[in-house]
């Protein structure tokens, strides 16, 4: 459809004009507020308290959300807010990975706050347009687009009836609509969802950036927890920000030279070491597919197995050599020399409404390839790319889609569901045709796809209540926790990683703690106390990236040559100091590496208390499905019988000779579940929480987070 026709059918609902202002030491000191129920647009002051206690990014998002909702608020209620925020370091061009935004809302899947870290240009351009955060409440009557012009100081809410919904079309339409020229397209960033976000609970948000060499709008995803579903429930078709004039000093830091020096050091390391370390510039995060398979950590057949003989078909070099466009850096923000944002150009689609179109597919990331590929038993790189494209443009989280599909395949193969229930879909492991049709059904809101889009937690209830499925078996194999589907690592042999999934605030996502190699491969965490310390430090450290507007990858996916000889190589001490220098250089403050952790503790404990306020966040909510802890089925046990039998002998002094597989599973299970409970005790103690997982008043005072509204919540549970 022609852009002029789209414009002619727009209806202006409100316009707000503002002074452009100036960023000072990383902050604009104001946030943009929009209520779609009454089309209100306003400016909110960012206070010194917010900067001290919540810092930015995820912290600001959680604080605004806390004040927007009540304890009984559901995700569909108008007061549920979507908050997008960068952070004080976000938007700098000197240090790799500084283009991130954090998105926060009440999740349709979990009923508690979800946060998702996303690239693309929107977050930095929002800040440069004069806003530390954007909060959206209410619900529009009809589909709307919110437009922010950061050069003219204008915000508009417009009804947009004719624009597409699917992200790859809508991103192009709006980029063309608001750009004055081809060159101006790089100054436009769009946030969209997609048609499947209308019809499932696992919708995501796409954040665009314009690739000037490919001449195409690229998509990065805030993927987890159904944020895109909330977005579409509010009748938001898109958010658009326009800002021209990006420069390296727009944050007006206290010490620009310190930031420049810090960035230069890391750029040199990336140039020197990336090819021999993680190959991010070659293949992105997909570089670890074959590594995970080698160490028995790649999820296969709904996390039953950790490797497969066909993994070589989807190894990283397959994508690099046959599909990804090479010879050019692929960063999703200016100045990121790690350049992990891979893409396959001119990929011809074989199915669905865009069949025959040649498109750019952004990815695949490791999680996507491991999930829709290995975990579903589909070792076909072209299927992975096709599925990746449709998940993105439909607005579907690839992780949840993959884990749901793998769960359904195991249910199908165990006769819990059948063709009559699935509407003819033969959901066996490896059936790519059935899997892609399930995805298209989700987009259309039809057939079995409509049911599948509810997520594993709700599917288990349906299968038990309506089809008489075994409740205990589904509880064991349904890889969700807190209502969120697991990301794509197999933690059976890493107790620390089991805790890294189960003891998260938002649900089993690896961005809090990825401890498999430290724990299982390198045996660096032999005691419960060691594991608890890691499950304190790393979630707090990783939380910090979300406060600042930073990407995690430049921290530990490239390391200095001297790192192996440091006292704590897993922490990458030189890079930790980089972040301390970046923060101090930006704000003029004088924190050290310990205060960095305390900054995160404040927000982390706040999020835990937020969960408690919403009716969750206690010990019972930190339990995990047994499939993530040990073997559920005889077939699963026997695939690693030598390993498990040896563990029974060495750890329990139990002789497995002559015992049935079922007897051995029972003994091993009792031991492993006890170990997990002991881990919870140790972690809670280290975090300063009660045995039921409640932050103590003493802990809140220690970290200067004893706000009256928080004390009021925890006092009820102490």
XYZ file of C-alpha atoms in Angstrom, residues 12-307:
296
model
C -4.497 12.752 15.010
C -5.639 12.048 18.573
C -3.223 14.309 20.446
C -0.048 16.300 19.953
C 2.394 17.338 22.643
C 5.238 19.828 22.186
C 8.243 19.970 24.465
C 11.553 21.772 24.903
C 14.416 19.647 23.656
C 16.550 20.103 26.756
C 20.040 18.680 27.205
C 21.386 15.428 28.586
C 23.600 15.908 31.625
C 25.987 13.157 32.721
C 23.879 10.440 31.107
C 20.427 11.628 32.172
C 17.767 13.804 30.563
C 16.123 14.005 34.005
C 12.627 13.448 32.657
C 10.492 10.641 31.273
C 7.660 10.622 28.756
C 4.241 9.443 29.953
C 1.397 8.396 27.641
C -2.053 7.122 28.585
C -3.883 5.661 25.614
C -7.257 5.529 27.348
C -7.540 9.322 27.320
C -4.643 10.171 24.963
C -2.811 12.035 27.700
C 0.828 12.933 27.008
C 2.982 14.399 29.765
C 6.508 14.812 31.091
C 7.565 13.236 34.411
C 10.518 14.360 36.520
C 13.337 11.873 37.087
C 14.287 12.443 40.719
C 17.628 12.134 42.478
C 16.107 9.274 44.493
C 15.381 7.378 41.272
C 18.939 7.804 40.067
C 20.355 6.739 43.434
C 18.094 3.745 44.110
C 17.125 2.577 40.610
C 19.919 4.029 38.413
C 18.190 3.673 35.001
C 17.012 1.114 32.452
C 15.380 -1.848 34.153
C 15.433 -0.013 37.475
C 13.414 2.911 36.142
C 11.064 0.495 34.399
C 10.346 -1.464 37.578
C 9.851 1.716 39.624
C 7.381 3.212 37.159
C 5.563 -0.124 36.874
C 5.373 -0.479 40.668
C 3.643 2.902 40.872
C 1.367 2.137 37.920
C -0.146 -1.138 39.116
C -1.796 -2.609 42.213
C -1.298 -6.024 43.774
C -4.372 -7.344 41.973
C -3.522 -5.867 38.549
C -3.690 -8.332 35.648
C -1.749 -8.004 32.426
C -4.919 -7.053 30.523
C -5.857 -4.222 32.889
C -5.474 -0.688 31.511
C -3.192 0.330 34.389
C -0.611 -2.283 33.385
C 2.215 -0.257 31.915
C 4.866 -0.903 29.307
C 8.058 0.961 30.157
C 11.054 1.305 27.837
C 14.255 2.821 29.187
C 17.930 2.974 28.381
C 20.376 3.968 31.113
C 23.022 6.565 31.893
C 25.658 4.818 29.756
C 23.191 3.855 27.017
C 23.768 5.510 23.670
C 27.507 6.101 23.894
C 29.351 5.148 20.728
C 32.802 4.559 22.225
C 32.137 1.268 24.009
C 30.714 -1.856 22.342
C 27.194 -2.918 23.262
C 25.878 0.435 24.532
C 22.699 0.581 22.446
C 20.414 -1.463 24.660
C 16.920 -0.768 25.974
C 15.103 -2.524 28.796
C 11.385 -3.211 28.504
C 9.259 -3.931 31.584
C 5.590 -4.914 32.022
C 3.366 -7.382 33.877
C 3.750 -10.634 31.944
C 0.760 -12.524 30.505
C 2.629 -15.767 31.183
C 3.770 -15.199 34.763
C 1.579 -12.471 36.254
C 4.707 -10.768 37.635
C 7.092 -8.172 36.194
C 9.023 -9.301 33.146
C 12.060 -7.470 31.818
C 13.701 -7.946 28.453
C 16.960 -6.517 27.122
C 16.898 -5.486 23.449
C 19.134 -3.858 20.855
C 18.247 -1.647 17.924
C 18.223 2.148 17.814
C 15.051 2.982 19.730
C 16.485 3.288 23.249
C 19.392 5.592 22.400
C 17.291 7.732 20.046
C 14.601 8.027 22.726
C 17.195 9.362 25.146
C 18.699 11.740 22.606
C 15.165 12.956 21.920
C 15.022 14.078 25.537
C 13.607 11.148 27.516
C 15.189 8.749 30.016
C 12.165 6.450 29.757
C 8.810 6.020 28.042
C 5.841 4.772 30.078
C 2.611 3.773 28.347
C -0.603 3.000 30.207
C -4.223 2.606 29.169
C -5.788 1.083 26.075
C -6.619 2.715 22.762
C -9.991 2.179 21.105
C -8.363 1.498 17.735
C -4.845 0.769 16.494
C -2.487 3.672 17.121
C 1.031 4.779 16.315
C 2.966 6.932 18.780
C 5.508 9.206 17.061
C 8.329 11.068 18.798
C 10.327 13.658 16.855
C 13.434 14.348 18.906
C 14.670 17.204 16.744
C 11.428 19.186 16.638
C 10.214 18.299 20.129
C 6.886 16.770 19.112
C 4.987 13.698 20.340
C 1.888 12.518 18.492
C -0.698 9.788 18.994
C -2.401 8.879 15.731
C -4.931 6.251 14.746
C -3.344 4.084 12.064
C -5.969 1.795 10.508
C -4.266 0.691 7.288
C -0.655 -0.045 8.195
C 0.477 -3.653 8.379
C 0.885 -5.462 11.687
C 3.622 -7.969 10.831
C 6.934 -6.474 11.812
C 9.057 -6.742 8.676
C 6.378 -4.963 6.623
C 5.385 -2.393 9.221
C 8.993 -1.524 10.056
C 9.652 -0.738 6.396
C 6.407 1.229 5.994
C 7.036 3.482 8.972
C 10.729 3.962 8.258
C 9.841 5.146 4.770
C 6.929 7.247 6.019
C 8.928 9.275 8.519
C 12.252 9.553 6.689
C 12.891 12.606 4.535
C 15.375 10.730 2.351
C 17.196 7.434 1.994
C 19.965 8.814 4.208
C 17.439 9.904 6.828
C 16.191 6.316 7.316
C 19.048 5.602 9.683
C 17.547 8.206 12.033
C 14.286 6.272 12.428
C 13.629 3.500 14.937
C 10.359 1.586 15.224
C 8.929 -0.731 17.883
C 6.379 -3.261 16.601
C 4.870 -6.606 17.551
C 3.075 -8.776 14.939
C -0.085 -10.738 14.173
C 0.757 -13.654 16.470
C 1.117 -11.270 19.392
C -2.620 -10.634 18.943
C -3.416 -14.322 19.340
C -0.939 -15.795 21.840
C 0.535 -15.030 25.249
C 4.134 -15.250 23.974
C 4.255 -12.100 21.842
C 7.487 -10.144 21.543
C 8.511 -6.643 20.537
C 10.738 -5.904 17.541
C 13.049 -2.898 17.752
C 14.351 -1.738 14.379
C 17.513 -0.230 13.035
C 18.107 0.696 9.422
C 20.984 -1.115 7.731
C 22.335 1.443 5.275
C 24.380 -1.109 3.317
C 21.664 -3.696 2.943
C 19.062 -0.920 2.571
C 16.653 -2.831 4.771
C 15.076 -2.352 8.166
C 16.536 -4.908 10.605
C 14.791 -6.302 13.691
C 16.059 -6.978 17.215
C 13.803 -8.532 19.830
C 12.600 -7.921 23.369
C 11.554 -11.517 23.388
C 10.599 -12.924 26.759
C 7.388 -13.077 28.714
C 4.724 -11.858 26.300
C 5.564 -8.142 26.206
C 4.339 -7.956 22.608
C 1.014 -9.430 23.689
C 0.561 -6.555 26.165
C 1.576 -4.108 23.424
C -1.132 -5.363 21.068
C -3.700 -5.631 23.865
C -3.255 -1.882 24.251
C -3.931 -1.498 20.510
C -0.452 -0.147 19.859
C 0.568 -0.820 16.292
C 3.955 0.855 16.615
C 6.144 3.343 18.419
C 8.369 5.517 16.241
C 11.223 7.791 17.261
C 13.168 10.075 14.925
C 16.412 11.773 15.844
C 19.222 12.965 13.601
C 22.611 14.042 14.802
C 23.953 11.090 16.768
C 27.425 11.882 18.124
C 29.703 10.329 20.698
C 29.338 13.123 23.236
C 25.544 13.542 23.393
C 25.384 12.054 26.900
C 27.586 14.959 28.064
C 29.666 12.798 30.400
C 31.646 14.090 33.331
C 34.870 12.715 31.817
C 34.700 12.045 28.082
C 38.404 11.128 27.898
C 37.963 8.290 30.409
C 35.133 6.835 28.351
C 37.181 7.138 25.155
C 40.177 5.358 26.697
C 38.045 2.572 28.128
C 36.378 1.924 24.790
C 39.649 1.940 22.887
C 41.076 -0.819 25.103
C 38.146 -3.116 24.393
C 38.104 -2.393 20.661
C 41.738 -3.498 20.530
C 40.963 -6.734 22.373
C 38.081 -7.525 20.035
C 40.213 -6.890 16.966
C 42.990 -9.079 18.303
C 41.161 -11.976 19.966
C 37.627 -12.437 18.631
C 38.572 -14.832 15.823
C 40.301 -17.191 18.276
C 37.820 -16.845 21.139
C 34.086 -16.632 20.344
C 33.955 -15.624 16.654
C 31.163 -13.130 17.320
C 32.087 -11.129 14.228
C 31.811 -14.278 12.092
C 28.734 -16.104 13.368
C 27.345 -14.247 16.387
C 25.970 -16.177 19.343
C 25.377 -19.264 17.177
C 29.098 -19.972 17.664
C 28.310 -22.242 20.634
C 25.896 -24.722 19.010
C 28.550 -27.366 18.462
C 30.245 -26.500 21.778
C 27.058 -27.211 23.716
C 26.650 -30.492 21.832
C 30.215 -31.526 22.652
C 29.627 -31.025 26.385
C 26.191 -32.715 26.440
C 24.458 -29.376 27.101
C 22.487 -28.845 23.902
C 18.761 -29.431 24.554
C 17.490 -32.241 22.339
C 13.936 -33.687 22.273
C 12.480 -31.484 25.001
C 15.660 -31.441 27.115
C 15.841 -35.237 27.330
C 19.301 -35.375 25.766
C 22.269 -33.056 25.506
C 23.679 -34.023 22.127
